[in-house]
Amino acid sequence: MLKSLLRQRHWQTYSTFCREYDRAAKKVDPALAGRWPSRAQLHRWLSGELKGLPYADHCRVLEAMFPGLTAHQLFSAETTAAAAVPAPRSTPDNTTPAPDPCEDARFADVTAVFSSRSAYSAAYPPASLFDGAKEINACGLSLNVICQSYPDHQLTRLLESGTRIRCLFLDPKGEAIKAREREEHYTDGTLQTLTALNISMLTRLRDRLDPEAAERLEIHVYDETIRFNILIVDGSTCVVQPYLPAARGVDSPTLVITDNTAADGLFPVFDQVFTSMWERSKPV
Protein backbone atom coordinates (compact mmCIF):
# COMPACT_ATOMS: atom_id res chain seq x y z
CA MET A 1 0.00 0.00 0.00
CA LEU A 2 2.76 2.44 0.95
CA LYS A 3 4.49 1.88 -2.39
CA SER A 4 1.26 2.55 -4.29
CA LEU A 5 0.59 5.75 -2.37
CA LEU A 6 4.10 7.09 -2.91
CA ARG A 7 3.77 6.53 -6.64
CA GLN A 8 0.32 8.10 -6.68
CA ARG A 9 1.63 11.28 -5.03
CA HIS A 10 4.92 11.29 -7.00
CA TRP A 11 6.90 10.98 -3.77
CA GLN A 12 8.85 7.89 -4.85
CA THR A 13 12.33 9.42 -5.05
CA TYR A 14 14.27 9.14 -1.82
CA SER A 15 14.92 12.88 -1.50
CA THR A 16 11.24 13.69 -2.02
CA PHE A 17 10.17 11.05 0.49
CA CYS A 18 12.53 12.50 3.12
CA ARG A 19 11.20 16.00 2.50
CA GLU A 20 7.58 14.87 2.91
CA TYR A 21 8.54 12.77 5.93
CA ASP A 22 10.08 15.84 7.58
CA ARG A 23 7.02 17.93 6.83
CA ALA A 24 4.77 15.40 8.59
CA ALA A 25 7.25 14.80 11.42
CA LYS A 26 7.25 18.48 12.40
CA LYS A 27 3.50 18.28 12.92
CA VAL A 28 3.71 15.10 15.00
CA ASP A 29 6.77 15.97 17.09
CA PRO A 30 9.48 18.44 15.98
CA ALA A 31 12.09 16.16 17.56
CA LEU A 32 11.33 13.54 14.87
CA ALA A 33 12.34 15.83 12.00
CA GLY A 34 15.44 14.56 10.23
CA ARG A 35 14.96 11.00 11.49
CA TRP A 36 13.71 9.57 8.23
CA PRO A 37 14.67 5.97 7.36
CA SER A 38 17.89 5.28 5.50
CA ARG A 39 17.69 4.52 1.80
CA ALA A 40 18.22 0.81 2.56
CA GLN A 41 15.45 0.85 5.18
CA LEU A 42 13.02 2.45 2.77
CA HIS A 43 13.84 -0.16 0.13
CA ARG A 44 13.01 -2.89 2.68
CA TRP A 45 9.73 -1.19 3.51
CA LEU A 46 8.69 -1.08 -0.13
CA SER A 47 9.97 -4.48 -1.22
CA GLY A 48 7.97 -6.49 1.33
CA GLU A 49 11.09 -7.61 3.22
CA LEU A 50 9.97 -5.96 6.46
CA LYS A 51 8.56 -8.34 9.05
CA GLY A 52 5.98 -6.57 11.19
CA LEU A 53 6.00 -2.77 11.34
CA PRO A 54 8.72 -0.09 11.58
CA TYR A 55 9.51 1.55 14.90
CA ALA A 56 6.65 3.37 16.57
CA ASP A 57 7.97 6.85 15.72
CA HIS A 58 8.16 5.95 12.03
CA CYS A 59 4.60 4.66 12.20
CA ARG A 60 3.41 7.93 13.76
CA VAL A 61 4.99 9.99 11.02
CA LEU A 62 3.73 7.73 8.22
CA GLU A 63 0.18 7.94 9.56
CA ALA A 64 0.51 11.74 9.51
CA MET A 65 1.76 11.59 5.91
CA PHE A 66 -1.30 9.55 4.89
CA PRO A 67 -4.23 10.68 7.07
CA GLY A 68 -6.98 8.13 7.49
CA LEU A 69 -4.71 5.11 7.10
CA THR A 70 -3.06 3.15 9.89
CA ALA A 71 0.48 1.80 9.77
CA HIS A 72 -0.98 -1.72 9.49
CA GLN A 73 -2.87 -0.67 6.35
CA LEU A 74 0.16 1.07 4.86
CA PHE A 75 2.22 -2.10 5.14
CA SER A 76 -0.53 -4.46 4.04
CA ALA A 77 -0.33 -6.35 0.76
CA GLU A 78 -1.32 -4.14 -2.17
CA THR A 79 -3.83 -6.69 -3.42
CA THR A 80 -5.83 -6.61 -0.19
CA ALA A 81 -5.57 -2.88 0.39
CA ALA A 82 -6.12 -1.59 -3.12
CA ALA A 83 -9.59 -0.38 -2.24
CA ALA A 84 -8.09 2.29 0.01
CA VAL A 85 -6.22 3.86 -2.92
CA PRO A 86 -8.53 6.15 -4.88
CA ALA A 87 -8.89 4.91 -8.44
CA PRO A 88 -8.36 7.44 -11.23
CA ARG A 89 -11.55 8.71 -12.80
CA SER A 90 -12.38 7.36 -16.21
CA THR A 91 -14.98 8.15 -18.79
CA PRO A 92 -16.58 5.83 -21.36
CA ASP A 93 -14.62 7.46 -24.17
CA ASN A 94 -11.32 7.21 -22.34
CA THR A 95 -9.22 5.03 -24.62
CA THR A 96 -5.88 5.43 -22.81
CA PRO A 97 -4.81 1.95 -21.69
CA ALA A 98 -3.77 1.39 -18.10
CA PRO A 99 -0.01 1.08 -17.58
CA ASP A 100 1.25 -2.46 -17.71
CA PRO A 101 3.09 -3.24 -14.44
CA CYS A 102 5.25 -5.79 -16.24
CA GLU A 103 6.26 -3.14 -18.75
CA ASP A 104 7.21 -0.74 -15.95
CA ALA A 105 9.24 -3.42 -14.19
CA ARG A 106 11.36 -4.02 -17.28
CA PHE A 107 12.86 -0.54 -17.06
CA ALA A 108 13.15 -0.33 -13.25
CA ASP A 109 14.30 3.25 -12.49
CA VAL A 110 15.90 4.00 -15.88
CA THR A 111 14.16 7.10 -17.22
CA ALA A 112 16.12 7.81 -20.41
CA VAL A 113 18.61 6.09 -22.72
CA PHE A 114 20.86 7.81 -25.27
CA SER A 115 23.10 6.30 -27.93
CA SER A 116 26.00 8.63 -27.10
CA ARG A 117 27.16 11.25 -24.64
CA SER A 118 26.64 14.00 -27.20
CA ALA A 119 22.97 12.99 -27.62
CA TYR A 120 22.58 12.96 -23.85
CA SER A 121 24.27 16.37 -23.45
CA ALA A 122 21.88 17.94 -25.94
CA ALA A 123 18.92 16.80 -23.82
CA TYR A 124 20.54 17.39 -20.43
CA PRO A 125 22.96 20.35 -20.56
CA PRO A 126 25.19 20.60 -17.46
CA ALA A 127 23.39 23.67 -16.18
CA SER A 128 20.11 21.75 -16.02
CA LEU A 129 21.73 19.23 -13.67
CA PHE A 130 24.10 21.38 -11.63
CA ASP A 131 22.36 24.73 -11.12
CA GLY A 132 20.87 24.65 -7.64
CA ALA A 133 22.33 21.23 -6.76
CA LYS A 134 23.33 20.57 -3.15
CA GLU A 135 25.54 17.53 -3.78
CA ILE A 136 27.44 16.39 -6.89
CA ASN A 137 29.41 13.15 -7.02
CA ALA A 138 31.35 12.29 -10.18
CA CYS A 139 33.80 9.59 -11.16
CA GLY A 140 35.24 8.57 -14.50
CA LEU A 141 38.28 9.50 -16.54
CA SER A 142 38.75 13.26 -17.08
CA LEU A 143 35.30 14.51 -15.89
CA ASN A 144 34.96 17.00 -18.74
CA VAL A 145 31.29 17.57 -17.90
CA ILE A 146 32.41 19.44 -14.76
CA CYS A 147 35.81 20.75 -15.78
CA GLN A 148 35.24 21.76 -19.41
CA SER A 149 31.46 22.12 -19.83
CA TYR A 150 30.50 24.09 -16.71
CA PRO A 151 31.97 27.56 -16.06
CA ASP A 152 34.39 28.18 -13.19
CA HIS A 153 32.31 31.03 -11.81
CA GLN A 154 29.27 28.74 -11.63
CA LEU A 155 31.25 26.09 -9.77
CA THR A 156 32.49 28.78 -7.41
CA ARG A 157 28.94 29.99 -6.83
CA LEU A 158 27.76 26.47 -6.01
CA LEU A 159 30.58 25.83 -3.56
CA GLU A 160 30.18 29.16 -1.83
CA SER A 161 26.44 28.56 -1.45
CA GLY A 162 27.00 25.23 0.31
CA THR A 163 27.13 22.62 -2.46
CA ARG A 164 29.36 19.62 -1.82
CA ILE A 165 31.28 18.37 -4.89
CA ARG A 166 33.32 15.17 -5.00
CA CYS A 167 35.37 14.47 -8.14
CA LEU A 168 37.12 11.13 -8.69
CA PHE A 169 39.57 11.09 -11.63
CA LEU A 170 41.51 8.25 -13.20
CA ASP A 171 45.04 8.88 -11.91
CA PRO A 172 47.00 10.61 -14.71
CA LYS A 173 50.21 9.09 -13.27
CA GLY A 174 48.80 5.58 -12.92
CA GLU A 175 48.90 2.44 -15.03
CA ALA A 176 45.17 2.22 -15.71
CA ILE A 177 45.09 5.43 -17.73
CA LYS A 178 47.99 4.21 -19.86
CA ALA A 179 46.06 1.03 -20.56
CA ARG A 180 43.03 3.08 -21.55
CA GLU A 181 45.15 5.20 -23.90
CA ARG A 182 46.38 2.05 -25.62
CA GLU A 183 42.78 0.88 -25.92
CA GLU A 184 41.71 4.16 -27.55
CA HIS A 185 44.85 4.11 -29.75
CA TYR A 186 46.45 7.25 -28.30
CA THR A 187 50.24 7.31 -28.49
CA ASP A 188 51.05 10.78 -27.15
CA GLY A 189 49.68 10.78 -23.60
CA THR A 190 46.52 12.64 -24.61
CA LEU A 191 44.32 11.30 -21.80
CA GLN A 192 47.04 11.76 -19.18
CA THR A 193 47.53 15.38 -20.22
CA LEU A 194 43.82 16.19 -20.34
CA THR A 195 43.13 14.59 -16.96
CA ALA A 196 46.09 16.34 -15.31
CA LEU A 197 44.87 19.65 -16.80
CA ASN A 198 41.34 19.16 -15.43
CA ILE A 199 42.65 18.25 -11.98
CA SER A 200 44.88 21.32 -12.04
CA MET A 201 41.91 23.49 -12.99
CA LEU A 202 39.93 22.29 -9.99
CA THR A 203 42.83 22.60 -7.56
CA ARG A 204 43.45 26.20 -8.68
CA LEU A 205 39.77 26.96 -8.23
CA ARG A 206 39.85 25.39 -4.78
CA ASP A 207 42.87 27.47 -3.80
CA ARG A 208 40.93 30.66 -4.54
CA LEU A 209 37.99 29.72 -2.29
CA ASP A 210 37.61 30.62 1.35
CA PRO A 211 38.53 27.69 3.65
CA GLU A 212 34.94 26.63 4.36
CA ALA A 213 33.96 26.50 0.68
CA ALA A 214 37.27 24.84 -0.24
CA GLU A 215 36.49 21.94 2.09
CA ARG A 216 33.35 21.24 0.08
CA LEU A 217 35.37 20.53 -3.08
CA GLU A 218 37.06 17.13 -2.74
CA ILE A 219 39.34 15.82 -5.47
CA HIS A 220 40.52 12.20 -5.49
CA VAL A 221 42.25 9.87 -7.95
CA TYR A 222 42.08 6.10 -8.45
CA ASP A 223 44.18 3.66 -10.47
CA GLU A 224 41.87 0.81 -11.49
CA THR A 225 40.52 -0.55 -14.76
CA ILE A 226 37.96 2.03 -15.85
CA ARG A 227 34.45 0.68 -16.29
CA PHE A 228 31.95 3.50 -15.81
CA ASN A 229 31.54 7.24 -15.84
CA ILE A 230 29.08 7.98 -13.03
CA LEU A 231 27.47 11.31 -12.15
CA ILE A 232 25.09 11.50 -9.18
CA VAL A 233 23.25 14.73 -8.36
CA ASP A 234 21.45 15.30 -5.06
CA GLY A 235 21.15 11.59 -4.38
CA SER A 236 18.28 11.31 -6.84
CA THR A 237 19.57 11.56 -10.43
CA CYS A 238 22.31 9.28 -11.74
CA VAL A 239 23.91 9.42 -15.20
CA VAL A 240 25.94 6.34 -16.17
CA GLN A 241 28.14 5.55 -19.16
CA PRO A 242 30.12 2.35 -19.74
CA TYR A 243 33.61 2.60 -21.23
CA LEU A 244 33.56 0.55 -24.43
CA PRO A 245 36.61 -1.09 -26.01
CA ALA A 246 38.41 1.17 -28.50
CA ALA A 247 35.70 3.85 -28.28
CA ARG A 248 35.95 7.34 -26.85
CA GLY A 249 33.76 8.18 -23.88
CA VAL A 250 31.79 10.67 -25.97
CA ASP A 251 30.64 7.78 -28.18
CA SER A 252 29.37 5.61 -25.33
CA PRO A 253 25.67 4.98 -24.65
CA THR A 254 24.29 6.87 -21.67
CA LEU A 255 21.64 5.93 -19.09
CA VAL A 256 19.71 8.41 -16.96
CA ILE A 257 18.45 6.85 -13.73
CA THR A 258 16.06 8.54 -11.32
CA ASP A 259 15.89 7.00 -7.87
CA ASN A 260 12.34 5.82 -7.23
CA THR A 261 13.16 3.71 -4.14
CA ALA A 262 12.58 0.54 -6.19
CA ALA A 263 14.21 -2.38 -4.42
CA ASP A 264 15.34 -3.78 -7.78
CA GLY A 265 16.33 -0.44 -9.30
CA LEU A 266 19.76 0.48 -10.67
CA PHE A 267 20.26 3.68 -8.67
CA PRO A 268 21.45 1.90 -5.48
CA VAL A 269 23.82 -0.22 -7.59
CA PHE A 270 25.71 2.70 -9.09
CA ASP A 271 25.48 4.73 -5.89
CA GLN A 272 27.34 1.88 -4.17
CA VAL A 273 29.86 1.65 -7.03
CA PHE A 274 30.75 5.32 -6.56
CA THR A 275 30.93 4.98 -2.77
CA SER A 276 33.22 1.94 -2.85
CA MET A 277 35.54 3.55 -5.42
CA TRP A 278 35.70 6.75 -3.40
CA GLU A 279 36.65 4.83 -0.27
CA ARG A 280 39.55 3.18 -2.13
CA SER A 281 40.81 6.39 -3.77
CA LYS A 282 43.53 8.88 -2.80
CA PRO A 283 42.97 12.60 -2.14
CA VAL A 284 44.72 15.24 -4.26
Tab-separated table of C-alpha atoms in Angstrom:
chain	number	residue	atom	x	y	z
A	1	MET	CA	0.000	0.000	0.000
A	2	LEU	CA	2.756	2.435	0.948
A	3	LYS	CA	4.494	1.876	-2.394
A	4	SER	CA	1.263	2.549	-4.286
A	5	LEU	CA	0.589	5.753	-2.367
A	6	LEU	CA	4.097	7.087	-2.906
A	7	ARG	CA	3.769	6.530	-6.644
A	8	GLN	CA	0.323	8.102	-6.682
A	9	ARG	CA	1.629	11.277	-5.030
A	10	HIS	CA	4.920	11.295	-7.000
A	11	TRP	CA	6.904	10.982	-3.769
A	12	GLN	CA	8.846	7.893	-4.846
A	13	THR	CA	12.328	9.425	-5.047
A	14	TYR	CA	14.273	9.139	-1.819
A	15	SER	CA	14.924	12.878	-1.501
A	16	THR	CA	11.242	13.692	-2.016
A	17	PHE	CA	10.173	11.047	0.489
A	18	CYS	CA	12.532	12.503	3.116
A	19	ARG	CA	11.200	16.003	2.501
A	20	GLU	CA	7.576	14.870	2.914
A	21	TYR	CA	8.539	12.769	5.930
A	22	ASP	CA	10.082	15.838	7.578
A	23	ARG	CA	7.020	17.933	6.827
A	24	ALA	CA	4.766	15.403	8.588
A	25	ALA	CA	7.254	14.801	11.417
A	26	LYS	CA	7.254	18.480	12.399
A	27	LYS	CA	3.500	18.276	12.916
A	28	VAL	CA	3.711	15.101	15.004
A	29	ASP	CA	6.766	15.974	17.090
A	30	PRO	CA	9.484	18.442	15.978
A	31	ALA	CA	12.086	16.156	17.558
A	32	LEU	CA	11.329	13.542	14.869
A	33	ALA	CA	12.344	15.835	11.996
A	34	GLY	CA	15.441	14.560	10.226
A	35	ARG	CA	14.964	10.999	11.494
A	36	TRP	CA	13.707	9.570	8.231
A	37	PRO	CA	14.672	5.972	7.355
A	38	SER	CA	17.893	5.276	5.501
A	39	ARG	CA	17.686	4.522	1.804
A	40	ALA	CA	18.216	0.811	2.562
A	41	GLN	CA	15.445	0.848	5.179
A	42	LEU	CA	13.018	2.450	2.769
A	43	HIS	CA	13.840	-0.160	0.135
A	44	ARG	CA	13.011	-2.895	2.678
A	45	TRP	CA	9.729	-1.185	3.511
A	46	LEU	CA	8.692	-1.076	-0.130
A	47	SER	CA	9.968	-4.484	-1.219
A	48	GLY	CA	7.974	-6.487	1.327
A	49	GLU	CA	11.086	-7.611	3.218
A	50	LEU	CA	9.971	-5.964	6.462
A	51	LYS	CA	8.562	-8.343	9.049
A	52	GLY	CA	5.984	-6.568	11.192
A	53	LEU	CA	5.999	-2.767	11.336
A	54	PRO	CA	8.719	-0.094	11.584
A	55	TYR	CA	9.515	1.546	14.902
A	56	ALA	CA	6.645	3.366	16.572
A	57	ASP	CA	7.970	6.849	15.723
A	58	HIS	CA	8.157	5.951	12.026
A	59	CYS	CA	4.596	4.663	12.198
A	60	ARG	CA	3.410	7.927	13.764
A	61	VAL	CA	4.985	9.985	11.015
A	62	LEU	CA	3.732	7.725	8.223
A	63	GLU	CA	0.184	7.939	9.562
A	64	ALA	CA	0.511	11.735	9.509
A	65	MET	CA	1.757	11.593	5.909
A	66	PHE	CA	-1.301	9.552	4.894
A	67	PRO	CA	-4.229	10.677	7.067
A	68	GLY	CA	-6.980	8.126	7.490
A	69	LEU	CA	-4.707	5.106	7.101
A	70	THR	CA	-3.064	3.146	9.892
A	71	ALA	CA	0.481	1.796	9.770
A	72	HIS	CA	-0.980	-1.717	9.487
A	73	GLN	CA	-2.868	-0.666	6.348
A	74	LEU	CA	0.163	1.074	4.863
A	75	PHE	CA	2.221	-2.102	5.142
A	76	SER	CA	-0.529	-4.458	4.037
A	77	ALA	CA	-0.334	-6.347	0.756
A	78	GLU	CA	-1.316	-4.141	-2.173
A	79	THR	CA	-3.831	-6.689	-3.424
A	80	THR	CA	-5.827	-6.607	-0.188
A	81	ALA	CA	-5.569	-2.878	0.392
A	82	ALA	CA	-6.117	-1.591	-3.122
A	83	ALA	CA	-9.587	-0.382	-2.243
A	84	ALA	CA	-8.090	2.289	0.013
A	85	VAL	CA	-6.221	3.860	-2.918
A	86	PRO	CA	-8.531	6.155	-4.882
A	87	ALA	CA	-8.890	4.911	-8.442
A	88	PRO	CA	-8.360	7.440	-11.234
A	89	ARG	CA	-11.552	8.713	-12.797
A	90	SER	CA	-12.384	7.356	-16.208
A	91	THR	CA	-14.979	8.146	-18.786
A	92	PRO	CA	-16.583	5.831	-21.362
A	93	ASP	CA	-14.621	7.461	-24.175
A	94	ASN	CA	-11.322	7.208	-22.338
A	95	THR	CA	-9.215	5.026	-24.618
A	96	THR	CA	-5.880	5.425	-22.810
A	97	PRO	CA	-4.807	1.952	-21.690
A	98	ALA	CA	-3.774	1.395	-18.100
A	99	PRO	CA	-0.007	1.078	-17.581
A	100	ASP	CA	1.252	-2.463	-17.710
A	101	PRO	CA	3.090	-3.238	-14.438
A	102	CYS	CA	5.247	-5.791	-16.238
A	103	GLU	CA	6.258	-3.142	-18.753
A	104	ASP	CA	7.208	-0.744	-15.950
A	105	ALA	CA	9.235	-3.425	-14.186
A	106	ARG	CA	11.363	-4.018	-17.276
A	107	PHE	CA	12.858	-0.543	-17.061
A	108	ALA	CA	13.153	-0.327	-13.247
A	109	ASP	CA	14.301	3.247	-12.492
A	110	VAL	CA	15.903	3.999	-15.878
A	111	THR	CA	14.163	7.104	-17.217
A	112	ALA	CA	16.118	7.813	-20.415
A	113	VAL	CA	18.611	6.093	-22.721
A	114	PHE	CA	20.856	7.815	-25.272
A	115	SER	CA	23.098	6.298	-27.929
A	116	SER	CA	25.999	8.628	-27.098
A	117	ARG	CA	27.164	11.246	-24.636
A	118	SER	CA	26.638	13.999	-27.202
A	119	ALA	CA	22.973	12.995	-27.617
A	120	TYR	CA	22.580	12.957	-23.848
A	121	SER	CA	24.266	16.366	-23.450
A	122	ALA	CA	21.881	17.937	-25.943
A	123	ALA	CA	18.925	16.797	-23.824
A	124	TYR	CA	20.541	17.392	-20.428
A	125	PRO	CA	22.965	20.349	-20.560
A	126	PRO	CA	25.195	20.595	-17.464
A	127	ALA	CA	23.386	23.675	-16.184
A	128	SER	CA	20.107	21.747	-16.017
A	129	LEU	CA	21.728	19.229	-13.672
A	130	PHE	CA	24.096	21.377	-11.631
A	131	ASP	CA	22.363	24.728	-11.121
A	132	GLY	CA	20.872	24.646	-7.641
A	133	ALA	CA	22.331	21.232	-6.762
A	134	LYS	CA	23.333	20.568	-3.151
A	135	GLU	CA	25.544	17.527	-3.784
A	136	ILE	CA	27.438	16.387	-6.890
A	137	ASN	CA	29.415	13.145	-7.024
A	138	ALA	CA	31.354	12.295	-10.179
A	139	CYS	CA	33.803	9.585	-11.164
A	140	GLY	CA	35.236	8.574	-14.502
A	141	LEU	CA	38.284	9.497	-16.538
A	142	SER	CA	38.747	13.261	-17.079
A	143	LEU	CA	35.302	14.512	-15.890
A	144	ASN	CA	34.959	17.001	-18.735
A	145	VAL	CA	31.292	17.573	-17.903
A	146	ILE	CA	32.409	19.435	-14.764
A	147	CYS	CA	35.813	20.749	-15.778
A	148	GLN	CA	35.239	21.756	-19.408
A	149	SER	CA	31.463	22.120	-19.826
A	150	TYR	CA	30.505	24.086	-16.707
A	151	PRO	CA	31.969	27.559	-16.056
A	152	ASP	CA	34.391	28.183	-13.190
A	153	HIS	CA	32.311	31.029	-11.805
A	154	GLN	CA	29.271	28.736	-11.633
A	155	LEU	CA	31.254	26.085	-9.769
A	156	THR	CA	32.488	28.776	-7.410
A	157	ARG	CA	28.940	29.994	-6.829
A	158	LEU	CA	27.757	26.470	-6.009
A	159	LEU	CA	30.580	25.830	-3.565
A	160	GLU	CA	30.179	29.164	-1.825
A	161	SER	CA	26.443	28.564	-1.455
A	162	GLY	CA	26.997	25.226	0.311
A	163	THR	CA	27.127	22.616	-2.463
A	164	ARG	CA	29.364	19.619	-1.817
A	165	ILE	CA	31.282	18.370	-4.889
A	166	ARG	CA	33.324	15.170	-5.004
A	167	CYS	CA	35.374	14.468	-8.139
A	168	LEU	CA	37.121	11.132	-8.691
A	169	PHE	CA	39.568	11.092	-11.628
A	170	LEU	CA	41.511	8.251	-13.199
A	171	ASP	CA	45.044	8.877	-11.910
A	172	PRO	CA	46.999	10.613	-14.709
A	173	LYS	CA	50.212	9.091	-13.275
A	174	GLY	CA	48.799	5.579	-12.921
A	175	GLU	CA	48.902	2.436	-15.030
A	176	ALA	CA	45.167	2.219	-15.713
A	177	ILE	CA	45.091	5.431	-17.732
A	178	LYS	CA	47.986	4.211	-19.856
A	179	ALA	CA	46.062	1.030	-20.560
A	180	ARG	CA	43.026	3.083	-21.550
A	181	GLU	CA	45.154	5.201	-23.900
A	182	ARG	CA	46.383	2.054	-25.619
A	183	GLU	CA	42.783	0.877	-25.918
A	184	GLU	CA	41.711	4.158	-27.547
A	185	HIS	CA	44.852	4.112	-29.751
A	186	TYR	CA	46.452	7.249	-28.301
A	187	THR	CA	50.238	7.307	-28.492
A	188	ASP	CA	51.050	10.778	-27.150
A	189	GLY	CA	49.677	10.775	-23.597
A	190	THR	CA	46.516	12.645	-24.607
A	191	LEU	CA	44.322	11.304	-21.798
A	192	GLN	CA	47.045	11.760	-19.184
A	193	THR	CA	47.532	15.381	-20.225
A	194	LEU	CA	43.820	16.191	-20.343
A	195	THR	CA	43.132	14.588	-16.963
A	196	ALA	CA	46.086	16.342	-15.313
A	197	LEU	CA	44.869	19.645	-16.796
A	198	ASN	CA	41.343	19.163	-15.425
A	199	ILE	CA	42.647	18.252	-11.978
A	200	SER	CA	44.879	21.320	-12.035
A	201	MET	CA	41.915	23.491	-12.994
A	202	LEU	CA	39.933	22.287	-9.992
A	203	THR	CA	42.826	22.599	-7.556
A	204	ARG	CA	43.447	26.196	-8.678
A	205	LEU	CA	39.769	26.957	-8.231
A	206	ARG	CA	39.846	25.391	-4.775
A	207	ASP	CA	42.871	27.472	-3.798
A	208	ARG	CA	40.929	30.661	-4.540
A	209	LEU	CA	37.995	29.720	-2.293
A	210	ASP	CA	37.611	30.619	1.351
A	211	PRO	CA	38.532	27.688	3.650
A	212	GLU	CA	34.941	26.633	4.362
A	213	ALA	CA	33.963	26.504	0.681
A	214	ALA	CA	37.271	24.839	-0.242
A	215	GLU	CA	36.487	21.939	2.089
A	216	ARG	CA	33.348	21.244	0.083
A	217	LEU	CA	35.366	20.530	-3.082
A	218	GLU	CA	37.056	17.135	-2.740
A	219	ILE	CA	39.339	15.819	-5.470
A	220	HIS	CA	40.523	12.202	-5.487
A	221	VAL	CA	42.249	9.866	-7.946
A	222	TYR	CA	42.080	6.103	-8.449
A	223	ASP	CA	44.176	3.663	-10.467
A	224	GLU	CA	41.869	0.814	-11.494
A	225	THR	CA	40.522	-0.548	-14.759
A	226	ILE	CA	37.964	2.034	-15.849
A	227	ARG	CA	34.448	0.684	-16.288
A	228	PHE	CA	31.949	3.496	-15.809
A	229	ASN	CA	31.536	7.236	-15.842
A	230	ILE	CA	29.083	7.984	-13.030
A	231	LEU	CA	27.468	11.307	-12.155
A	232	ILE	CA	25.090	11.503	-9.179
A	233	VAL	CA	23.248	14.729	-8.361
A	234	ASP	CA	21.452	15.304	-5.059
A	235	GLY	CA	21.153	11.592	-4.381
A	236	SER	CA	18.277	11.309	-6.843
A	237	THR	CA	19.570	11.557	-10.433
A	238	CYS	CA	22.306	9.279	-11.743
A	239	VAL	CA	23.908	9.420	-15.200
A	240	VAL	CA	25.935	6.339	-16.173
A	241	GLN	CA	28.142	5.547	-19.164
A	242	PRO	CA	30.122	2.351	-19.743
A	243	TYR	CA	33.611	2.601	-21.229
A	244	LEU	CA	33.561	0.550	-24.432
A	245	PRO	CA	36.615	-1.091	-26.013
A	246	ALA	CA	38.414	1.166	-28.498
A	247	ALA	CA	35.700	3.852	-28.284
A	248	ARG	CA	35.948	7.337	-26.852
A	249	GLY	CA	33.758	8.180	-23.884
A	250	VAL	CA	31.786	10.674	-25.968
A	251	ASP	CA	30.639	7.782	-28.181
A	252	SER	CA	29.365	5.609	-25.331
A	253	PRO	CA	25.668	4.983	-24.649
A	254	THR	CA	24.293	6.874	-21.665
A	255	LEU	CA	21.639	5.929	-19.094
A	256	VAL	CA	19.708	8.413	-16.964
A	257	ILE	CA	18.448	6.852	-13.733
A	258	THR	CA	16.058	8.537	-11.318
A	259	ASP	CA	15.895	6.996	-7.870
A	260	ASN	CA	12.340	5.816	-7.229
A	261	THR	CA	13.155	3.705	-4.141
A	262	ALA	CA	12.577	0.543	-6.191
A	263	ALA	CA	14.211	-2.381	-4.423
A	264	ASP	CA	15.341	-3.781	-7.778
A	265	GLY	CA	16.333	-0.439	-9.304
A	266	LEU	CA	19.760	0.482	-10.666
A	267	PHE	CA	20.261	3.678	-8.667
A	268	PRO	CA	21.451	1.902	-5.479
A	269	VAL	CA	23.824	-0.225	-7.589
A	270	PHE	CA	25.715	2.702	-9.089
A	271	ASP	CA	25.475	4.732	-5.885
A	272	GLN	CA	27.337	1.877	-4.173
A	273	VAL	CA	29.857	1.649	-7.028
A	274	PHE	CA	30.752	5.316	-6.561
A	275	THR	CA	30.932	4.981	-2.770
A	276	SER	CA	33.216	1.943	-2.849
A	277	MET	CA	35.538	3.546	-5.421
A	278	TRP	CA	35.698	6.755	-3.404
A	279	GLU	CA	36.650	4.831	-0.273
A	280	ARG	CA	39.552	3.182	-2.127
A	281	SER	CA	40.812	6.386	-3.768
A	282	LYS	CA	43.526	8.882	-2.795
A	283	PRO	CA	42.973	12.604	-2.144
A	284	VAL	CA	44.717	15.239	-4.263
